[in-house]
CSV table of C-alpha atoms and ligand atoms in Angstrom, one decimal:
chain,number,residue,atom,x,y,z
A,1,MET,CA,-29.5,27.2,-46.9
A,2,SER,CA,-27.0,24.9,-48.6
A,3,ALA,CA,-27.5,21.1,-48.1
A,4,TRP,CA,-24.1,20.6,-46.3
A,5,ILE,CA,-21.6,22.5,-44.2
A,6,GLU,CA,-17.9,21.6,-44.5
A,7,GLY,CA,-16.3,20.5,-41.2
A,8,ARG,CA,-12.7,19.6,-40.6
A,9,VAL,CA,-11.5,16.4,-38.8
A,10,ALA,CA,-9.9,17.5,-35.5
A,11,GLY,CA,-8.6,14.0,-34.8
A,12,THR,CA,-9.7,10.4,-34.5
A,13,ARG,CA,-9.3,7.9,-31.6
A,14,ARG,CA,-9.3,4.1,-32.3
A,15,TRP,CA,-10.6,2.3,-29.2
A,16,THR,CA,-10.5,-1.2,-30.7
A,17,GLU,CA,-10.3,-2.7,-34.2
A,18,SER,CA,-13.9,-1.8,-34.8
A,19,LEU,CA,-14.7,1.2,-32.5
A,20,CYS,CA,-13.6,4.7,-33.3
A,21,SER,CA,-14.3,8.3,-32.2
A,22,ILE,CA,-13.9,11.3,-34.5
A,23,GLY,CA,-13.6,15.0,-33.6
A,24,VAL,CA,-15.0,17.4,-36.1
A,25,GLU,CA,-14.6,21.2,-36.1
A,26,ALA,CA,-17.9,22.7,-37.3
A,27,PRO,CA,-18.5,25.8,-35.2
A,28,SER,CA,-21.7,26.9,-36.9
A,29,LEU,CA,-23.6,23.7,-35.9
A,30,SER,CA,-25.4,23.8,-32.6
A,31,PHE,CA,-27.4,21.1,-30.9
A,32,ALA,CA,-29.2,20.0,-27.7
A,33,ALA,CA,-27.7,17.1,-25.7
A,34,GLY,CA,-29.1,13.8,-27.1
A,35,GLN,CA,-29.5,15.0,-30.7
A,36,PHE,CA,-27.7,13.7,-33.7
A,37,ALA,CA,-25.9,15.2,-36.7
A,38,ARG,CA,-25.8,13.8,-40.2
A,39,LEU,CA,-22.3,13.2,-41.4
A,40,ALA,CA,-21.5,12.9,-45.1
A,41,LEU,CA,-18.8,12.2,-47.6
A,42,PRO,CA,-18.9,12.4,-51.4
A,43,ALA,CA,-20.3,9.3,-52.9
A,44,PRO,CA,-18.2,7.2,-55.3
A,45,PRO,CA,-18.6,8.0,-59.0
A,46,GLY,CA,-21.7,6.6,-60.6
A,47,ALA,CA,-23.8,6.6,-57.3
A,48,LYS,CA,-27.4,7.9,-57.4
A,49,GLU,CA,-26.8,10.5,-54.7
A,50,PRO,CA,-23.9,12.9,-54.7
A,51,MET,CA,-23.2,12.3,-50.9
A,52,ILE,CA,-23.4,9.3,-48.6
A,53,ALA,CA,-24.9,10.5,-45.3
A,54,ARG,CA,-25.6,8.8,-42.0
A,55,PRO,CA,-26.9,10.0,-38.6
A,56,TYR,CA,-24.5,10.1,-35.6
A,57,SER,CA,-25.2,11.2,-32.1
A,58,PHE,CA,-23.2,14.0,-30.6
A,59,VAL,CA,-21.0,12.7,-27.8
A,60,ASN,CA,-19.6,16.1,-26.7
A,61,PRO,CA,-21.9,18.3,-24.5
A,62,PRO,CA,-23.3,21.4,-26.2
A,63,HIS,CA,-20.9,24.4,-26.3
A,64,ALA,CA,-17.8,22.1,-26.1
A,65,ALA,CA,-15.7,22.0,-29.3
A,66,PRO,CA,-14.9,20.1,-31.3
A,67,HIS,CA,-18.0,18.0,-32.0
A,68,GLU,CA,-17.4,14.3,-31.3
A,69,PHE,CA,-19.0,11.2,-32.7
A,70,TYR,CA,-18.5,7.6,-31.5
A,71,PHE,CA,-19.1,4.8,-34.1
A,72,ILE,CA,-18.6,1.2,-35.0
A,73,ILE,CA,-16.7,0.4,-38.2
A,74,LEU,CA,-18.8,-2.0,-40.2
A,75,PRO,CA,-16.4,-3.4,-42.8
A,76,GLU,CA,-19.1,-3.7,-45.5
A,77,GLY,CA,-20.8,-0.4,-44.6
A,78,PRO,CA,-20.7,2.4,-47.2
A,79,LEU,CA,-19.7,5.2,-44.7
A,80,SER,CA,-18.3,4.1,-41.4
A,81,PRO,CA,-15.0,2.6,-42.7
A,82,ARG,CA,-14.4,5.8,-44.7
A,83,LEU,CA,-15.0,8.0,-41.7
A,84,ALA,CA,-12.6,6.0,-39.6
A,85,ALA,CA,-9.9,6.4,-42.3
A,86,LEU,CA,-10.0,10.2,-42.4
A,87,ASP,CA,-6.9,12.1,-41.5
A,88,THR,CA,-6.7,15.1,-39.2
A,89,GLY,CA,-7.6,18.2,-41.3
A,90,ALA,CA,-9.6,16.3,-43.8
A,91,SER,CA,-13.0,17.6,-44.9
A,92,VAL,CA,-16.2,16.0,-43.7
A,93,TRP,CA,-19.7,17.3,-44.4
A,94,LEU,CA,-22.5,17.9,-42.0
A,95,ALA,CA,-26.2,18.7,-42.4
A,96,PRO,CA,-26.6,22.3,-41.3
A,97,ARG,CA,-29.1,21.5,-38.5
A,98,ALA,CA,-29.0,18.9,-35.7
A,99,SER,CA,-32.0,16.6,-35.4
A,100,GLY,CA,-33.8,14.4,-32.9
A,101,LEU,CA,-36.0,14.4,-29.9
A,102,PHE,CA,-33.9,12.1,-27.7
A,103,GLY,CA,-33.1,14.4,-24.7
A,104,ILE,CA,-34.1,15.3,-21.2
A,105,ALA,CA,-36.8,17.7,-22.5
A,106,GLU,CA,-38.7,14.6,-23.7
A,107,THR,CA,-38.6,12.8,-20.3
A,108,ALA,CA,-41.2,12.7,-17.6
A,109,GLN,CA,-40.4,14.0,-14.1
A,110,SER,CA,-39.3,11.2,-11.8
A,111,ASP,CA,-37.0,10.3,-8.9
A,112,SER,CA,-34.4,8.5,-11.1
A,113,LEU,CA,-33.3,8.5,-14.7
A,114,TRP,CA,-32.0,5.2,-16.2
A,115,CYS,CA,-29.8,5.7,-19.3
A,116,VAL,CA,-29.7,2.2,-20.9
A,117,SER,CA,-27.4,1.6,-23.9
A,118,THR,CA,-25.8,-1.1,-26.0
A,119,GLY,CA,-22.5,-0.6,-27.9
A,120,THR,CA,-22.2,2.9,-29.5
A,121,GLY,CA,-25.6,3.8,-28.1
A,122,ILE,CA,-23.7,5.1,-25.1
A,123,GLY,CA,-22.8,8.2,-27.2
A,124,PRO,CA,-25.8,10.5,-26.6
A,125,PHE,CA,-25.8,9.7,-22.8
A,126,LEU,CA,-22.2,11.0,-22.6
A,127,SER,CA,-23.4,14.3,-24.0
A,128,ILE,CA,-26.6,14.4,-21.8
A,129,LEU,CA,-24.7,13.5,-18.6
A,130,ARG,CA,-22.0,16.2,-19.3
A,131,SER,CA,-24.7,18.8,-19.8
A,132,GLY,CA,-26.7,20.3,-16.9
A,133,ASP,CA,-29.9,18.8,-18.2
A,134,PRO,CA,-30.5,15.7,-16.0
A,135,TRP,CA,-29.0,16.8,-12.7
A,136,THR,CA,-31.8,19.3,-11.8
A,137,LYS,CA,-34.6,17.1,-13.0
A,138,PHE,CA,-33.6,13.7,-11.4
A,139,GLY,CA,-32.2,12.9,-8.0
A,140,ARG,CA,-30.3,9.8,-9.2
A,141,VAL,CA,-29.0,8.9,-12.6
A,142,VAL,CA,-27.9,5.4,-13.7
A,143,LEU,CA,-25.9,4.7,-16.8
A,144,VAL,CA,-26.0,1.1,-18.1
A,145,HIS,CA,-23.6,0.2,-20.9
A,146,SER,CA,-24.0,-3.3,-22.4
A,147,VAL,CA,-21.3,-4.7,-24.7
A,148,ARG,CA,-20.1,-8.0,-26.1
A,149,TYR,CA,-16.5,-7.8,-24.9
A,150,ALA,CA,-14.9,-5.9,-22.0
A,151,GLU,CA,-12.6,-3.9,-24.3
A,152,GLU,CA,-15.7,-2.3,-25.7
A,153,LEU,CA,-16.4,-0.6,-22.3
A,154,THR,CA,-15.1,2.7,-23.6
A,155,TYR,CA,-15.1,6.3,-22.3
A,156,ARG,CA,-14.2,5.1,-18.8
A,157,ASP,CA,-12.3,8.4,-18.0
A,158,GLU,CA,-15.2,10.6,-19.0
A,159,ILE,CA,-17.6,8.4,-17.0
A,160,ALA,CA,-15.3,8.7,-14.0
A,161,ARG,CA,-15.3,12.4,-14.4
A,162,ILE,CA,-19.1,12.4,-14.5
A,163,ALA,CA,-19.2,10.3,-11.3
A,164,GLY,CA,-16.7,12.8,-9.6
A,165,ALA,CA,-18.9,15.7,-10.6
A,166,HIS,CA,-22.0,14.2,-9.1
A,167,PRO,CA,-21.1,12.2,-6.0
A,168,GLY,CA,-24.0,10.1,-4.6
A,169,ALA,CA,-26.2,11.0,-7.6
A,170,PHE,CA,-24.6,8.8,-10.3
A,171,ASP,CA,-24.1,5.1,-10.9
A,172,TYR,CA,-22.4,3.4,-13.8
A,173,VAL,CA,-23.2,-0.3,-14.5
A,174,PRO,CA,-21.1,-2.0,-17.2
A,175,MET,CA,-22.4,-5.2,-18.7
A,176,VAL,CA,-20.4,-7.7,-20.7
A,177,SER,CA,-22.2,-10.6,-22.5
A,178,ARG,CA,-19.6,-12.7,-24.2
A,179,GLU,CA,-16.8,-13.1,-21.6
A,180,ALA,CA,-16.5,-12.9,-17.8
A,181,HIS,CA,-15.4,-9.5,-16.5
A,182,PRO,CA,-15.0,-8.8,-12.7
A,183,ASP,CA,-16.5,-5.3,-12.7
A,184,ALA,CA,-19.4,-6.0,-15.0
A,185,LEU,CA,-22.8,-7.7,-14.8
A,186,ALA,CA,-23.0,-10.8,-17.1
A,187,GLY,CA,-25.6,-11.4,-19.9
A,188,ARG,CA,-28.1,-9.0,-21.4
A,189,ILE,CA,-30.0,-6.1,-19.9
A,190,PRO,CA,-33.6,-7.5,-20.1
A,191,ALA,CA,-32.5,-10.6,-18.1
A,192,ALA,CA,-30.7,-8.4,-15.5
A,193,ILE,CA,-33.9,-6.4,-15.1
A,194,GLU,CA,-36.1,-9.4,-14.8
A,195,ASP,CA,-34.0,-11.2,-12.2
A,196,GLY,CA,-33.4,-8.0,-10.1
A,197,ARG,CA,-29.6,-7.8,-10.6
A,198,LEU,CA,-29.6,-4.4,-12.2
A,199,GLU,CA,-31.7,-2.8,-9.5
A,200,GLY,CA,-29.8,-4.7,-6.8
A,201,ARG,CA,-26.5,-3.3,-8.1
A,202,VAL,CA,-27.5,0.3,-7.6
A,203,GLY,CA,-30.1,-0.1,-4.9
A,204,LEU,CA,-32.9,1.6,-6.8
A,205,ALA,CA,-36.2,0.4,-8.1
A,206,LEU,CA,-36.9,0.5,-11.8
A,207,THR,CA,-40.7,1.0,-11.6
A,208,PRO,CA,-43.3,3.4,-13.0
A,209,GLU,CA,-43.5,5.2,-9.7
A,210,ASN,CA,-39.8,5.8,-9.4
A,211,ALA,CA,-38.1,5.9,-12.7
A,212,HIS,CA,-37.9,7.2,-16.3
A,213,ALA,CA,-35.9,5.0,-18.7
A,214,MET,CA,-34.0,6.3,-21.8
A,215,LEU,CA,-33.0,3.4,-24.2
A,216,CYS,CA,-30.5,3.8,-27.0
A,217,GLY,CA,-28.7,1.4,-29.4
A,218,ASN,CA,-29.5,-2.0,-30.8
A,219,PRO,CA,-33.2,-2.0,-31.8
A,220,ALA,CA,-33.7,-5.6,-30.5
A,221,MET,CA,-32.5,-4.5,-27.0
A,222,VAL,CA,-34.9,-1.5,-27.2
A,223,ASP,CA,-37.8,-3.9,-28.0
A,224,ASP,CA,-36.9,-6.4,-25.4
A,225,VAL,CA,-36.3,-3.9,-22.6
A,226,GLN,CA,-39.6,-2.2,-23.5
A,227,ALA,CA,-41.4,-5.6,-23.2
A,228,VAL,CA,-39.8,-6.2,-19.7
A,229,LEU,CA,-40.6,-2.7,-18.5
A,230,GLY,CA,-44.1,-2.9,-20.1
A,231,ALA,CA,-44.8,-5.9,-17.9
A,232,ARG,CA,-44.1,-3.6,-14.9
A,233,GLY,CA,-46.5,-1.0,-16.2
A,234,MET,CA,-44.0,1.3,-17.8
A,235,ARG,CA,-44.9,2.7,-21.2
A,236,ARG,CA,-43.6,4.9,-24.0
A,237,HIS,CA,-43.5,8.6,-23.0
A,238,ARG,CA,-45.2,11.0,-25.4
A,239,ARG,CA,-45.7,14.8,-25.2
A,240,ARG,CA,-49.5,14.4,-25.1
A,241,GLU,CA,-49.5,11.2,-23.0
A,242,PRO,CA,-46.8,11.2,-20.3
A,243,GLY,CA,-45.1,7.8,-19.8
A,244,HIS,CA,-41.8,6.3,-18.6
A,245,ILE,CA,-39.7,5.4,-21.6
A,246,THR,CA,-37.9,7.4,-24.2
A,247,LEU,CA,-36.0,5.7,-27.0
A,248,GLU,CA,-33.6,6.0,-29.9
A,249,THR,CA,-32.7,3.0,-32.2
A,250,TYR,CA,-29.6,3.0,-34.4
A,251,TRP,CA,-30.7,0.7,-37.1
B,301,LIG,C1,-30.7,8.4,-35.0
B,301,LIG,C2,-29.5,7.6,-35.3
B,301,LIG,C3,-28.3,7.9,-34.6
B,301,LIG,C4,-27.2,7.1,-34.9
B,301,LIG,N1,-26.0,7.4,-34.2
B,301,LIG,C5,-25.0,6.5,-34.3
B,301,LIG,C6,-23.8,6.7,-33.5
B,301,LIG,O1,-23.7,7.7,-32.8
B,301,LIG,N2,-22.8,5.8,-33.7
B,301,LIG,C7,-22.9,4.7,-34.6
B,301,LIG,O2,-21.9,3.9,-34.7
B,301,LIG,N3,-24.0,4.6,-35.3
B,301,LIG,C8,-25.0,5.4,-35.2
B,301,LIG,N4,-26.1,5.3,-36.0
B,301,LIG,C9,-26.0,4.3,-37.2
B,301,LIG,C10,-25.2,5.0,-38.3
B,301,LIG,O3,-26.0,6.0,-38.9
B,301,LIG,C11,-24.8,4.1,-39.5
B,301,LIG,O4,-25.8,3.3,-39.8
B,301,LIG,C12,-23.6,3.3,-39.1
B,301,LIG,O5,-22.4,4.1,-38.8
B,301,LIG,C13,-23.1,2.3,-40.2
B,301,LIG,O6,-23.0,3.1,-41.4
B,301,LIG,P1,-22.5,2.4,-42.7
B,301,LIG,O7,-22.8,3.3,-43.9
B,301,LIG,O8,-21.1,2.0,-42.6
B,301,LIG,O9,-23.4,1.1,-42.8
B,301,LIG,P2,-25.0,1.0,-42.9
B,301,LIG,O10,-25.3,0.5,-44.3
B,301,LIG,O11,-25.6,2.2,-42.5
B,301,LIG,O12,-25.3,-0.1,-41.8
B,301,LIG,C14,-25.1,-1.5,-42.0
B,301,LIG,C15,-25.7,-2.3,-40.9
B,301,LIG,O13,-24.9,-2.2,-39.7
B,301,LIG,C16,-25.6,-2.3,-38.5
B,301,LIG,N5,-25.4,-1.1,-37.7
B,301,LIG,C17,-25.6,0.2,-38.0
B,301,LIG,N6,-25.2,1.0,-37.0
B,301,LIG,C18,-24.7,0.2,-36.0
B,301,LIG,C19,-24.2,0.5,-34.7
B,301,LIG,N7,-24.1,1.7,-34.3
B,301,LIG,N8,-23.8,-0.6,-34.0
B,301,LIG,C20,-24.0,-1.8,-34.4
B,301,LIG,N9,-24.5,-2.2,-35.6
B,301,LIG,C21,-24.9,-1.1,-36.4
B,301,LIG,C22,-27.1,-2.5,-39.0
B,301,LIG,O14,-27.4,-3.9,-39.0
B,301,LIG,C23,-27.1,-1.9,-40.3
B,301,LIG,O15,-28.1,-2.4,-41.1
B,301,LIG,C24,-27.2,6.0,-35.8
B,301,LIG,C25,-28.4,5.8,-36.5
B,301,LIG,C26,-29.5,6.5,-36.2
B,301,LIG,C27,-30.8,6.2,-36.9
B,302,LIG,N1,-18.3,-5.9,-31.7
B,302,LIG,C1,-17.5,-6.1,-32.7
B,302,LIG,O1,-16.3,-6.3,-32.5
B,302,LIG,C2,-17.9,-6.0,-34.2
B,302,LIG,C3,-16.9,-6.0,-35.2
B,302,LIG,C4,-17.3,-5.8,-36.5
B,302,LIG,C5,-18.6,-5.8,-36.8
B,302,LIG,N2,-19.6,-5.8,-35.8
B,302,LIG,C6,-20.9,-5.8,-36.2
B,302,LIG,O2,-21.6,-4.8,-35.5
B,302,LIG,C7,-22.9,-5.2,-35.1
B,302,LIG,C8,-22.9,-5.4,-33.6
B,302,LIG,O3,-22.5,-4.2,-32.9
B,302,LIG,P1,-22.2,-4.3,-31.4
B,302,LIG,O4,-20.9,-5.0,-31.1
B,302,LIG,O5,-22.3,-2.9,-30.8
B,302,LIG,O6,-23.2,-5.2,-30.8
B,302,LIG,P2,-24.7,-5.5,-30.4
B,302,LIG,O7,-25.1,-6.7,-31.2
B,302,LIG,O8,-25.6,-4.4,-30.4
B,302,LIG,O9,-24.3,-5.9,-28.9
B,302,LIG,C9,-24.1,-5.1,-27.9
B,302,LIG,C10,-24.7,-5.7,-26.6
B,302,LIG,O10,-26.2,-5.7,-26.8
B,302,LIG,C11,-26.6,-7.0,-26.5
B,302,LIG,N3,-27.8,-7.4,-27.2
B,302,LIG,C12,-28.0,-7.8,-28.4
B,302,LIG,N4,-29.3,-8.1,-28.7
B,302,LIG,C13,-29.9,-7.8,-27.5
B,302,LIG,C14,-31.3,-7.9,-27.2
B,302,LIG,N5,-32.2,-8.3,-28.0
B,302,LIG,N6,-31.6,-7.5,-25.9
B,302,LIG,C15,-30.7,-7.1,-25.0
B,302,LIG,N7,-29.4,-7.0,-25.3
B,302,LIG,C16,-29.0,-7.3,-26.6
B,302,LIG,C17,-25.4,-7.9,-26.9
B,302,LIG,O11,-25.6,-9.2,-26.2
B,302,LIG,P3,-25.1,-10.6,-26.9
B,302,LIG,O12,-23.6,-10.6,-26.9
B,302,LIG,O13,-25.8,-11.6,-26.1
B,302,LIG,O14,-25.6,-10.6,-28.3
B,302,LIG,C18,-24.3,-7.1,-26.4
B,302,LIG,O15,-24.1,-7.2,-25.0
B,302,LIG,C19,-23.1,-6.5,-35.8
B,302,LIG,O16,-23.7,-6.2,-37.0
B,302,LIG,C20,-21.7,-7.0,-35.9
B,302,LIG,O17,-21.6,-8.0,-37.0
B,302,LIG,C21,-19.2,-5.9,-34.5
C-alpha cells in the first residue's frame, strides 16, 4: 500500500481569523467516529522528510462525504497555515488508514456520556454525536465546549441539529473564559466541575456511578479535569480495567 492517497479539497470555511474547516474528497478512506486522519502536503525543498503530516480528527460522521476537519491556524506552524490556504480542487494527501481509539467502543456503559472539549477538540464529538454510536448506549449526552472568546463557539447549526434529533437526551454547554457571554458558563471546565456549575446547568451528576467522560483538546485541560474527576473516584477507562474516562490530547 502506498504511503499516501491523494484527496481533493472540496471547500474551506473560515470561522474566525484563526479557525478553519476544510472538506476533503477521499472516498477510499473509511473511519469510525472519533478517529483521526493524517493530512499531509509536500515538504519544502531541503526538508528531511518528503511530506509534512499531522493528525486531524474527522468532524463528519462516517459514510458522509466529503471528509471534514476543523483546525486552528498556528501562524508559525509548518502545516496548519498551508492547509487553510488551499483552494477548492487542490490536492491534499491522506494516510490510507484512519487511526485512533477515541470512540464510543472504548467507553464504559453508564447512564450519561459527557463529551468535554476545548477549542478544536470539539471536532471528534461532532462526528460521534452525528453517528448512531452514543444514542443506544447512553440515556443522556452532554457536550461541553470551552473556548477563549465567544466567536470560537463554532458549529452551532450542527449542534442545534443534534439537539433537534435527540430531544430530552442531549445538552450543550458552551463555556467562554476570556469575556462575558450570556449563554455560556464563565471560566474553565475544572472549576465549573468543582463548584457544581456544570452539573447544575444540565441537572445531571458527574460521578463514577452515573457518568462516563470523554475528554479532548488541550492537554492541560485533560490533565486538570482528570485530577478533579479522580478526586471523585473516576479513573481512566482501559479495555482490561473498566473505568470512567477516555481521552485524546492534541499536543
Ligand atoms: C490525535 C490528534 C488529533 C488532532 N486533531 C486535530 C484537529 O482535529 N484539529 C486541530 O486543529 N488540531 C489537531 N491536532 C493537532 C494537529 O495535528 C497539529 O499539531 C496542528 O494543526 C498544528 O500543526 P502545525 O504544523 O501548524 O504546528 P505544530 O508544529 O504541529 O504545532 C505547534 C504548536 O501549536 C499548538 N497546537 C497544536 N494543535 C493545536 C490545537 N488544535 N489547538 C491549539 N493549539 C494547538 C501546540 O502548542 C503545538 O506544539 C491533533 C493532534 C493529535 C495528536
Ligand atoms: N484562540 C486564538 O484566537 C488563537 C490565535 C492564534 C493562535 N492561537 C494559539 O493557539 C493555541 C490556543 O488554542 P485555543 O485558542 O484553542 O486555546 P486553548 O488554550 O486550548 O483554550 C481553549 C479553552 O481551554 C481553556 N484552558 C486552557 N488551559 C486549561 C486547563 N489547564 N484546564 C482547563 N481549561 C483550560 C482556556 O481557558 P483560558 O482562557 O483560561 O486559558 C480556554 O477556555 C495557543 O498556542 C495560542 O497561542 C490561538
